[in-house]
Tab-separated table of C-alpha atoms in Angstrom:
chain	number	residue	atom	x	y	z
A	1306	MET	CA	75.534	69.605	149.376
A	1307	PHE	CA	78.033	67.453	149.181
A	1308	VAL	CA	76.581	64.537	148.922
A	1309	SER	CA	78.150	62.601	146.988
A	1310	LEU	CA	81.363	63.465	146.952
A	1311	GLU	CA	83.341	59.886	146.475
A	1312	GLN	CA	80.768	59.296	144.006
A	1313	VAL	CA	81.260	62.338	142.178
A	1314	PHE	CA	85.251	62.706	142.187
A	1315	THR	CA	85.937	59.229	140.776
A	1316	SER	CA	88.766	59.212	137.636
A	1317	GLU	CA	86.323	58.881	135.172
A	1318	ASN	CA	84.198	62.215	136.012
A	1319	ILE	CA	87.160	63.610	136.355
A	1320	LEU	CA	88.420	63.146	133.072
A	1321	TYR	CA	84.821	63.922	131.680
A	1322	LEU	CA	85.522	67.487	133.386
A	1323	GLY	CA	89.089	67.183	131.837
A	1324	LYS	CA	87.369	67.036	128.666
A	1325	GLY	CA	85.380	69.874	128.805
A	1326	ALA	CA	88.102	71.701	129.968
A	1327	LEU	CA	90.061	70.854	127.192
A	1328	MET	CA	86.950	72.354	125.047
A	1329	SER	CA	87.005	75.859	126.918
A	1330	LEU	CA	90.344	76.183	126.465
A	1331	GLY	CA	90.392	75.218	122.625
A	1332	ILE	CA	87.208	77.310	121.826
A	1333	ALA	CA	89.299	80.137	123.959
A	1334	ILE	CA	92.722	79.879	122.678
A	1335	LEU	CA	90.985	80.174	118.807
A	1336	SER	CA	88.462	83.175	119.437
A	1337	LEU	CA	91.513	84.839	120.777
A	1338	PHE	CA	94.098	84.309	117.908
A	1339	ILE	CA	90.485	85.072	115.740
A	1340	GLY	CA	90.223	88.133	117.347
A	1341	LEU	CA	93.476	89.267	117.433
A	1342	ILE	CA	93.708	89.300	113.856
A	1343	LEU	CA	90.045	91.148	113.726
A	1344	GLY	CA	91.769	93.464	116.454
A	1345	VAL	CA	94.745	94.085	114.044
A	1346	LEU	CA	91.437	95.278	111.132
A	1347	GLY	CA	89.971	96.755	113.590
A	1348	ALA	CA	92.368	99.050	114.682
A	1349	SER	CA	93.710	99.954	111.395
A	1350	ALA	CA	90.178	100.779	110.128
A	1351	LYS	CA	89.683	103.213	113.066
A	1352	ARG	CA	92.866	104.913	112.106
A	1353	SER	CA	92.216	105.016	108.877
A	1354	LYS	CA	92.229	108.229	106.688
A	1355	HIS	CA	88.848	107.268	105.611
A	1356	LEU	CA	85.450	108.435	107.597
A	1357	ILE	CA	83.766	105.163	106.438
A	1358	PHE	CA	86.389	102.889	107.449
A	1359	ARG	CA	86.798	104.495	111.302
A	1360	ALA	CA	82.895	104.468	111.025
A	1361	ILE	CA	83.311	100.889	110.470
A	1362	GLY	CA	85.345	100.119	113.304
A	1363	ASN	CA	84.112	102.632	115.382
A	1364	PHE	CA	80.564	100.812	114.689
A	1365	TYR	CA	81.954	97.466	115.183
A	1366	VAL	CA	83.665	98.131	118.862
A	1367	GLU	CA	80.999	99.953	120.349
A	1368	VAL	CA	77.860	97.523	119.405
A	1369	ILE	CA	80.203	94.450	120.488
A	1370	ARG	CA	80.920	96.139	123.810
A	1371	GLY	CA	77.895	97.713	124.488
A	1372	THR	CA	75.830	94.211	124.390
A	1373	PRO	CA	76.094	91.289	126.252
A	1374	MET	CA	77.861	87.939	124.632
A	1375	LEU	CA	75.867	85.918	125.557
A	1376	LEU	CA	72.783	87.626	123.638
A	1377	GLN	CA	75.649	87.959	120.704
A	1378	ILE	CA	76.219	84.353	121.245
A	1379	LEU	CA	72.058	83.396	121.331
A	1380	ILE	CA	71.761	85.773	117.723
A	1381	LEU	CA	74.119	84.077	116.080
A	1382	PHE	CA	72.525	80.870	117.311
A	1383	SER	CA	69.387	82.031	116.026
A	1384	VAL	CA	69.667	84.054	113.339
A	1385	VAL	CA	72.303	82.601	110.841
A	1386	PRO	CA	70.297	79.516	109.918
A	1387	SER	CA	67.539	81.474	109.561
A	1388	ILE	CA	69.106	83.652	106.981
A	1389	TYR	CA	70.591	80.182	105.622
A	1390	THR	CA	67.165	79.265	105.697
A	1391	ALA	CA	66.052	81.774	103.707
A	1392	ILE	CA	68.737	82.009	101.163
A	1393	THR	CA	69.303	78.318	100.222
A	1394	GLY	CA	65.887	76.749	100.940
A	1395	GLU	CA	67.534	74.474	102.858
A	1396	VAL	CA	67.888	73.378	106.920
A	1397	LEU	CA	71.560	74.235	108.067
A	1398	ARG	CA	72.695	71.504	110.701
A	1399	ILE	CA	74.292	73.910	112.631
A	1400	ASN	CA	77.495	73.057	114.814
A	1401	VAL	CA	77.046	74.525	118.199
A	1402	TYR	CA	81.145	74.816	118.431
A	1403	LEU	CA	81.378	76.784	115.345
A	1404	ILE	CA	79.089	79.133	116.449
A	1405	GLY	CA	80.322	79.334	119.884
A	1406	ILE	CA	84.175	80.457	118.176
A	1407	ILE	CA	82.895	82.402	115.627
A	1408	ALA	CA	80.662	84.743	119.001
A	1409	MET	CA	83.452	84.823	121.035
A	1410	SER	CA	85.992	85.722	118.040
A	1411	ILE	CA	83.995	88.592	116.751
A	1412	ASN	CA	83.212	89.609	120.449
A	1413	SER	CA	86.877	89.121	121.809
A	1414	GLY	CA	87.790	91.590	118.130
A	1415	ALA	CA	86.058	93.919	118.958
A	1416	TYR	CA	88.334	94.131	122.638
A	1417	SER	CA	91.205	93.851	120.936
A	1418	THR	CA	90.689	96.390	118.423
A	1419	GLU	CA	90.738	98.610	121.371
A	1420	LEU	CA	93.942	97.062	123.197
A	1421	ILE	CA	95.900	97.122	119.889
A	1422	ARG	CA	94.913	101.181	118.911
A	1423	SER	CA	95.979	101.771	122.200
A	1424	GLY	CA	99.280	99.839	121.916
A	1425	ILE	CA	99.704	101.263	118.413
A	1426	ASN	CA	99.302	104.907	120.271
A	1427	GLY	CA	101.457	104.018	122.612
A	1428	VAL	CA	104.742	103.719	120.289
A	1429	ASP	CA	106.528	106.850	120.096
A	1430	LYS	CA	105.787	109.433	117.501
A	1431	GLY	CA	109.490	109.213	116.513
A	1432	GLN	CA	109.509	105.992	115.483
A	1433	TRP	CA	107.250	107.042	112.896
A	1434	GLU	CA	109.342	109.812	111.885
A	1435	ALA	CA	112.401	108.037	111.459
A	1436	CYS	CA	110.596	105.816	109.285
A	1437	GLU	CA	109.482	108.289	107.224
A	1438	THR	CA	112.645	109.874	106.782
A	1439	LEU	CA	113.882	106.493	105.926
A	1440	GLY	CA	111.239	106.074	103.039
A	1441	LEU	CA	109.306	103.564	104.882
A	1442	SER	CA	105.944	103.680	103.512
A	1443	SER	CA	103.546	103.010	106.906
A	1444	TRP	CA	102.370	100.004	105.923
A	1445	GLN	CA	106.376	99.257	106.504
A	1446	THR	CA	106.411	101.027	109.100
A	1447	MET	CA	103.520	99.395	110.729
A	1448	ARG	CA	104.831	95.816	110.127
A	1449	PHE	CA	108.360	96.316	111.261
A	1450	VAL	CA	108.405	98.837	113.796
A	1451	VAL	CA	105.776	99.740	115.255
A	1452	LEU	CA	103.269	96.536	115.711
A	1453	PRO	CA	106.108	94.912	117.234
A	1454	GLN	CA	106.529	97.464	119.713
A	1455	ALA	CA	103.107	97.530	120.225
A	1456	PHE	CA	102.695	93.652	120.801
A	1457	LYS	CA	104.961	93.876	123.889
A	1458	LEU	CA	102.729	96.852	125.537
A	1459	ILE	CA	100.131	94.850	125.052
A	1460	VAL	CA	100.970	91.710	126.227
A	1461	PRO	CA	99.923	91.664	129.509
A	1462	PRO	CA	96.268	92.803	128.246
A	1463	ILE	CA	95.876	90.338	126.352
A	1464	ILE	CA	96.776	87.293	128.795
A	1465	SER	CA	93.966	88.984	130.660
A	1466	GLU	CA	91.814	89.249	127.875
A	1467	PHE	CA	92.657	85.107	127.130
A	1468	VAL	CA	91.429	84.801	130.897
A	1469	THR	CA	88.142	86.345	130.462
A	1470	LEU	CA	87.749	84.387	126.961
A	1471	ILE	CA	88.352	80.765	129.207
A	1472	LYS	CA	85.881	81.723	131.548
A	1473	ASP	CA	83.115	83.066	128.795
A	1474	SER	CA	83.338	79.974	127.202
A	1475	SER	CA	81.193	78.709	129.883
A	1476	LEU	CA	78.171	81.140	128.010
A	1477	ILE	CA	78.217	78.909	124.973
A	1478	SER	CA	77.161	76.077	127.010
A	1479	THR	CA	73.870	77.575	126.745
A	1480	ILE	CA	73.284	76.645	123.192
A	1481	GLY	CA	74.549	73.598	123.856
A	1482	ALA	CA	78.089	73.232	123.521
A	1483	VAL	CA	79.886	70.471	125.885
A	1484	GLU	CA	82.554	72.660	127.196
A	1485	LEU	CA	83.415	72.302	131.418
A	1486	LEU	CA	80.341	74.125	132.656
A	1487	LYS	CA	78.114	72.149	130.740
A	1488	ALA	CA	80.358	69.312	131.499
A	1489	SER	CA	79.717	69.795	135.138
A	1490	GLN	CA	76.062	69.999	134.725
A	1491	ILE	CA	75.683	66.876	133.245
A	1492	VAL	CA	78.001	65.037	135.964
A	1493	GLY	CA	75.571	66.697	138.582
A	1494	ASN	CA	72.644	65.791	136.750
A	1495	THR	CA	73.449	62.471	137.076
A	1496	TYR	CA	74.348	62.186	141.260
A	1497	TYR	CA	71.738	64.661	141.906
A	1498	ASP	CA	74.686	66.877	143.618
A	1499	TYR	CA	75.280	70.009	141.785
A	1500	MET	CA	78.224	71.037	144.476
A	1501	SER	CA	80.466	68.833	143.677
A	1502	ALA	CA	80.423	68.945	140.353
A	1503	TYR	CA	80.667	72.691	139.924
A	1504	ALA	CA	83.455	72.388	142.332
A	1505	LEU	CA	85.350	69.961	140.323
A	1506	ALA	CA	84.505	72.799	137.557
A	1507	ALA	CA	86.072	75.642	139.829
A	1508	ILE	CA	88.982	73.576	140.192
A	1509	PHE	CA	89.865	73.517	136.589
A	1510	TYR	CA	88.713	76.775	135.578
A	1511	LEU	CA	91.310	77.846	138.518
A	1512	ILE	CA	94.353	75.590	137.077
A	1513	MET	CA	93.805	77.397	133.805
A	1514	THR	CA	93.461	80.671	134.628
A	1515	ILE	CA	96.119	80.924	137.058
A	1516	SER	CA	98.490	79.191	134.964
A	1517	ILE	CA	98.089	81.032	131.972
A	1518	SER	CA	98.409	84.381	134.225
A	1519	TYR	CA	101.934	82.599	135.646
A	1520	ILE	CA	102.767	81.769	132.242
A	1521	GLY	CA	101.528	85.052	130.676
A	1522	LYS	CA	104.288	86.882	133.979
A	1523	LYS	CA	107.078	84.678	132.522
A	1524	VAL	CA	106.643	86.059	128.794
A	1525	GLU	CA	106.481	89.816	130.293
A	1526	LYS	CA	109.467	89.239	131.752
A	1527	ARG	CA	111.665	87.718	128.828
A	1528	LEU	CA	109.848	90.519	126.209
A	1529	ALA	CA	111.464	93.157	128.789
A	1530	VAL	CA	115.109	92.018	127.875
A	1531	SER	CA	115.760	94.468	124.788
A	1532	ASP	CA	114.632	97.221	127.307
B	810	MET	CA	121.408	122.258	96.026
B	811	ILE	CA	118.462	122.942	98.648
B	812	LYS	CA	116.855	126.156	97.700
B	813	VAL	CA	114.036	127.056	100.257
B	814	GLU	CA	111.573	130.248	98.886
B	815	HIS	CA	109.773	132.239	101.081
B	816	VAL	CA	108.337	129.745	103.238
B	817	GLU	CA	105.245	130.090	106.156
B	818	LYS	CA	104.712	127.468	108.982
B	819	ASN	CA	102.120	128.533	111.722
B	820	PHE	CA	101.210	126.254	114.420
B	821	GLY	CA	97.524	128.007	115.305
B	822	LYS	CA	98.380	131.429	116.685
B	823	LEU	CA	102.199	131.128	116.543
B	824	HIS	CA	104.130	132.189	113.446
B	825	ALA	CA	106.961	130.090	113.570
B	826	LEU	CA	108.230	130.381	109.953
B	827	ASN	CA	107.792	133.986	108.312
B	828	ASP	CA	108.945	134.052	104.754
B	829	VAL	CA	111.997	132.345	104.993
B	830	SER	CA	114.290	131.573	102.357
B	831	LEU	CA	117.945	130.170	101.991
B	832	GLU	CA	119.771	129.088	99.438
B	833	VAL	CA	122.042	125.879	100.523
B	834	ASN	CA	125.124	124.645	98.253
B	835	LYS	CA	126.521	121.149	97.377
B	836	GLY	CA	129.358	120.989	99.871
B	837	GLU	CA	128.378	123.249	102.315
B	838	ILE	CA	127.787	122.764	106.112
B	839	VAL	CA	125.261	125.273	107.418
B	840	SER	CA	124.346	125.645	111.255
B	841	LEU	CA	121.151	127.001	111.756
B	842	ILE	CA	121.721	128.733	115.161
B	843	GLY	CA	119.161	131.195	117.195
B	844	PRO	CA	117.203	131.360	120.434
B	845	SER	CA	114.441	128.539	121.364
B	846	GLY	CA	111.251	128.673	119.803
B	847	SER	CA	113.029	130.733	117.015
B	848	GLY	CA	111.629	128.286	114.136
B	849	LYS	CA	114.939	126.627	113.200
B	850	SER	CA	113.885	122.991	113.617
B	851	THR	CA	110.897	123.982	112.419
B	852	LEU	CA	112.429	125.189	108.919
B	853	LEU	CA	114.648	121.957	108.983
B	854	ARG	CA	111.586	119.820	108.960
B	855	CYS	CA	110.055	121.970	106.316
B	856	ILE	CA	112.834	121.177	104.495
B	857	HIS	CA	112.868	117.131	104.801
B	858	GLY	CA	109.347	117.287	104.725
B	859	LEU	CA	107.884	116.206	108.205
B	860	GLU	CA	106.095	119.591	108.425
B	861	LYS	CA	104.216	120.717	105.352
B	862	ALA	CA	104.856	124.269	105.230
B	863	ASP	CA	101.657	126.724	104.717
B	864	ALA	CA	103.484	128.408	102.540
B	865	GLY	CA	106.305	128.955	99.878
B	866	LYS	CA	108.718	126.284	97.897
B	867	ILE	CA	110.824	124.129	98.410
B	868	TYR	CA	113.304	122.898	95.663
B	869	ILE	CA	115.782	120.143	95.773
B	870	ASN	CA	118.366	120.109	92.803
B	871	GLY	CA	116.576	122.585	91.177
B	872	GLU	CA	112.898	120.524	91.382
B	873	VAL	CA	110.440	121.780	93.125
B	874	MET	CA	108.932	119.494	95.938
B	875	ASP	CA	105.413	118.508	95.746
B	876	PRO	CA	103.832	116.130	97.831
B	877	SER	CA	101.196	115.391	94.999
B	878	ASP	CA	103.245	114.044	93.312
B	879	GLU	CA	104.175	111.195	95.282
B	880	LYS	CA	106.417	108.925	93.670
B	881	LYS	CA	109.102	111.956	92.500
B	882	TYR	CA	108.122	113.358	96.088
B	883	ARG	CA	109.266	110.287	98.035
B	884	GLN	CA	112.412	110.320	95.692
B	885	GLN	CA	113.572	113.557	96.337
B	886	ARG	CA	113.001	112.848	100.550
B	887	ASN	CA	115.307	109.593	100.340
B	888	GLN	CA	117.842	112.200	98.729
B	889	MET	CA	118.197	113.579	102.377
B	890	GLY	CA	119.221	111.820	105.819
B	891	PHE	CA	118.047	113.121	108.844
B	892	VAL	CA	119.418	112.834	112.813
B	893	PHE	CA	117.097	113.366	115.723
B	894	GLN	CA	117.456	114.663	118.645
B	895	HIS	CA	116.064	111.559	120.565
B	896	PHE	CA	118.023	109.314	117.819
B	897	ASN	CA	114.514	107.164	117.144
B	898	LEU	CA	116.290	104.183	116.580
B	899	PHE	CA	114.264	100.568	116.307
B	900	PRO	CA	114.266	99.165	119.938
B	901	ASN	CA	112.968	96.278	118.437
B	902	MET	CA	115.862	95.333	116.483
B	903	THR	CA	119.754	95.145	116.744
B	904	VAL	CA	121.656	97.816	115.738
B	905	LEU	CA	122.118	96.248	112.306
B	906	GLU	CA	118.965	95.158	111.787
B	907	ASN	CA	117.744	99.400	112.313
B	908	CYS	CA	120.966	100.074	109.754
B	909	ASN	CA	119.317	97.684	107.393
B	910	LEU	CA	115.754	97.601	107.531
B	911	ALA	CA	114.764	100.578	104.497
B	912	GLN	CA	117.974	98.979	102.637
B	913	ILE	CA	116.111	95.871	102.201
B	914	GLN	CA	112.959	97.200	101.977
B	915	VAL	CA	113.330	100.728	100.278
B	916	GLY	CA	116.230	100.442	98.631
B	917	GLY	CA	115.985	96.370	97.351
B	918	LYS	CA	118.717	95.242	98.315
B	919	THR	CA	119.506	91.355	99.372
B	920	LYS	CA	120.353	90.886	103.066
B	921	GLU	CA	123.818	90.197	102.279
B	922	GLU	CA	124.052	93.947	100.480
B	923	ALA	CA	122.422	95.501	103.114
B	924	GLU	CA	124.649	94.118	105.327
B	925	LYS	CA	128.030	95.138	103.939
B	926	THR	CA	126.463	98.717	102.902
B	927	SER	CA	125.619	98.644	106.914
B	928	MET	CA	128.548	97.146	108.162
B	929	GLU	CA	130.753	100.250	106.056
B	930	TYR	CA	129.026	103.243	108.248
B	931	LEU	CA	128.929	101.484	111.302
B	932	LYS	CA	132.822	100.843	110.700
B	933	ARG	CA	133.176	104.519	109.655
B	934	VAL	CA	131.219	105.803	113.329
B	935	GLY	CA	133.367	103.126	115.057
B	936	LEU	CA	130.748	100.975	116.403
B	937	ALA	CA	130.958	97.988	113.961
B	938	GLU	CA	131.318	95.875	117.004
B	939	LYS	CA	128.187	96.854	118.229
B	940	ARG	CA	126.357	95.092	115.610
B	941	ASP	CA	124.064	92.569	117.249
B	942	ALA	CA	123.307	95.193	120.334
B	943	TYR	CA	119.851	96.576	121.219
B	944	PRO	CA	119.982	100.234	121.295
B	945	ASN	CA	118.893	100.170	125.224
B	946	ASN	CA	122.396	99.174	125.507
B	947	LEU	CA	124.227	101.680	123.793
B	948	SER	CA	124.691	105.258	125.595
B	949	GLY	CA	123.727	107.944	124.052
B	950	GLY	CA	126.688	109.136	122.327
B	951	GLN	CA	126.697	105.296	120.972
B	952	LYS	CA	122.876	105.681	119.910
B	953	GLN	CA	123.078	108.806	117.865
B	954	ARG	CA	126.679	107.476	116.325
B	955	VAL	CA	124.234	104.286	115.057
B	956	ALA	CA	121.265	106.446	113.609
B	957	ILE	CA	123.743	108.918	111.961
B	958	ALA	CA	124.983	105.680	110.444
B	959	ARG	CA	121.705	104.048	109.485
B	960	ALA	CA	120.767	107.426	107.708
B	961	LEU	CA	123.870	107.524	105.664
B	962	CYS	CA	123.113	103.761	104.833
B	963	MET	CA	120.073	105.111	102.276
B	964	ASP	CA	123.179	107.169	100.668
B	965	PRO	CA	121.552	110.432	100.932
B	966	GLU	CA	123.542	113.434	99.311
B	967	MET	CA	122.904	116.210	102.569
B	968	MET	CA	122.105	114.925	105.839
B	969	LEU	CA	119.906	117.051	107.758
B	970	PHE	CA	120.859	117.299	111.839
B	971	ASP	CA	117.689	118.488	114.206
B	972	GLU	CA	120.455	119.152	117.826
B	973	PRO	CA	121.966	115.934	117.537
B	974	THR	CA	123.972	116.432	120.210
B	975	SER	CA	121.262	118.419	122.465
B	976	ALA	CA	120.132	114.910	124.413
B	977	LEU	CA	123.691	113.786	125.079
B	978	ASP	CA	125.283	113.873	128.240
B	979	PRO	CA	128.346	116.351	128.247
B	980	GLU	CA	131.257	113.523	127.867
B	981	MET	CA	129.159	111.891	124.608
B	982	ILE	CA	128.797	115.406	122.648
B	983	LYS	CA	132.303	115.231	121.566
B	984	GLU	CA	132.144	111.636	120.100
B	985	VAL	CA	128.958	112.669	117.729
B	986	LEU	CA	130.568	115.847	116.363
B	987	GLU	CA	133.546	114.146	115.549
B	988	VAL	CA	131.485	111.757	113.126
B	989	MET	CA	129.850	114.985	112.113
B	990	LYS	CA	133.322	116.798	111.231
B	991	ASP	CA	134.359	113.634	109.255
B	992	LEU	CA	131.039	113.775	107.292
B	993	GLY	CA	131.854	117.123	106.398
B	994	ASN	CA	135.346	116.808	105.476
B	995	GLN	CA	134.221	114.233	103.387
B	996	GLY	CA	132.098	116.710	101.346
B	997	MET	CA	128.704	115.669	102.682
B	998	THR	CA	126.382	118.850	102.273
B	999	MET	CA	124.946	119.111	105.719
B	1000	ILE	CA	122.195	121.572	107.754
B	1001	VAL	CA	122.581	121.134	111.437
B	1002	VAL	CA	120.377	122.735	113.625
B	1003	THR	CA	122.572	122.856	116.889
B	1004	HIS	CA	123.588	124.625	119.994
B	1005	GLU	CA	126.894	123.448	119.700
B	1006	MET	CA	128.808	126.966	118.998
B	1007	GLY	CA	132.083	125.663	118.444
B	1008	PHE	CA	131.025	122.910	115.706
B	1009	ALA	CA	129.380	125.879	114.391
B	1010	ARG	CA	132.516	128.472	114.217
B	1011	LYS	CA	135.182	125.705	113.729
B	1012	VAL	CA	133.532	122.839	111.563
B	1013	GLY	CA	130.710	124.801	109.579
B	1014	ASN	CA	131.099	127.202	107.290
B	1015	ARG	CA	128.399	129.270	107.137
B	1016	VAL	CA	125.857	130.561	110.298
B	1017	VAL	CA	122.006	131.258	109.556
B	1018	PHE	CA	120.539	133.102	112.963
B	1019	LEU	CA	116.947	132.698	112.980
B	1020	ASP	CA	115.126	134.597	115.695
B	1021	HIS	CA	110.764	134.696	115.901
B	1022	GLY	CA	110.653	132.894	112.753
B	1023	GLU	CA	112.903	135.001	110.397
B	1024	ILE	CA	116.494	134.981	109.256
B	1025	VAL	CA	117.821	137.493	110.610
B	1026	GLU	CA	121.811	137.121	109.696
B	1027	ASP	CA	123.170	134.455	106.849
B	1028	SER	CA	127.041	135.248	106.930
B	1029	PRO	CA	130.351	132.803	107.076
B	1030	SER	CA	130.841	131.187	110.474
B	1031	GLU	CA	134.363	133.162	111.512
B	1032	GLU	CA	132.170	136.421	110.383
B	1033	PHE	CA	128.965	135.873	112.720
B	1034	PHE	CA	130.983	135.166	115.029
B	1035	SER	CA	133.864	137.617	115.515
B	1036	ASN	CA	131.709	140.636	114.128
B	1037	PRO	CA	127.653	140.003	113.978
B	1038	GLN	CA	126.035	142.795	112.296
B	1039	SER	CA	122.654	142.473	113.837
B	1040	ASP	CA	121.694	143.791	117.907
B	1041	ARG	CA	120.093	140.089	118.044
B	1042	ALA	CA	122.508	137.924	116.782
B	1043	LYS	CA	124.800	140.101	119.338
B	1044	ASP	CA	122.234	139.757	122.117
B	1045	PHE	CA	122.087	136.195	121.697
B	1046	LEU	CA	126.212	135.467	121.543
B	1047	SER	CA	126.699	137.541	124.456
B	1048	LYS	CA	124.073	135.283	126.247
B	1049	VAL	CA	125.448	132.755	125.343
B	1050	PHE	CA	128.779	132.394	125.807
B	1051	TYR	CA	130.147	132.654	129.218
B	1052	GLU	CA	133.201	135.021	130.082
């Protein structure tokens, strides 16, 4: 069990896991951000007048939400290089962090699509009508009136999506990215004491997730001011 | 100025409007009254195009409104200001930003020009000092006055009011009606869906009485109230006035 607690909990190892934690955090932030952009596009597609866009939006959401993220990461990890080789004839030197961010962004985008769509639907219909009578186009209505209000509604679920992404970033350890979980495995390997190393990783995950939830609550309160 | 010709509107099986024709001239203040479900709000919303009529035509300044001619249709609609029962102010913007938005985005004004116009109208509705307040910090009456100012900022030729005082506490109704009365005195053409019989009688020049999606009576205000012709209007008035 904790055979070598004092050996594992050295400042050197803590620093090493800390770096891993920063990597996890960075990947989660980038994926959340890119996912939100994909979410706005996805939500627009699902709300589109054109059947083809709606179909694309639905397909995206259903496929991504209906399959495990681990599988998506593995597919991207193995399929992208083969496609590259098939087209160019060269071997692609793959950056596992980049693949990880792309896979997680696409995954998060599907969830954000649903969040943003429900946020947009949550804005009172009267807001659309008011904009219509003032002559605003539907794009202007979206940009200035509906999206700002929708985002306020979806801050809480976005925060929880962020927390999920931090935890799920551990999945990219399977393709060799050294983030928090992988870092703790490496430390565990060194000392043959996985329990202590994993416990340290858990502490880092909790520090991140609990502080984000806390900041999230503060932001929610600030946003509630104009209500 | 506005001509409604044989307009029909159905919601599923419900005939909301049944062969409605109406003409409103420049400077007139027309009150649309009638029992709830009589189609008065639907008629107002069809005139602005918030609802698409199933049949019939609507003309503004002699020209037919045709949604397929997008650019022209947009210009025609912009000649009408619309005030809602539930205000529909933008809660994410201050009073001033509410008034500025469409002037800048639709009217192509600079921020300074828009602000000047906004302040002019906010002064007119007596709310200049609320320019930086958010809608949710205003009373119902204040919200509706801002909504009226916001519509006026787009410089419409006529104003449509859809039960502008129905969502207000009783003590706030008058401040909104006063603003509307001033507007009428300055020559604004207005169509007002209302339950305020006092307003319809004293400020309005003409009453159009609807029941079951049909225009039952169309007469000068004083005449309508003192001497209603149809049984349905008589019945309605006897229910509205408590004696």
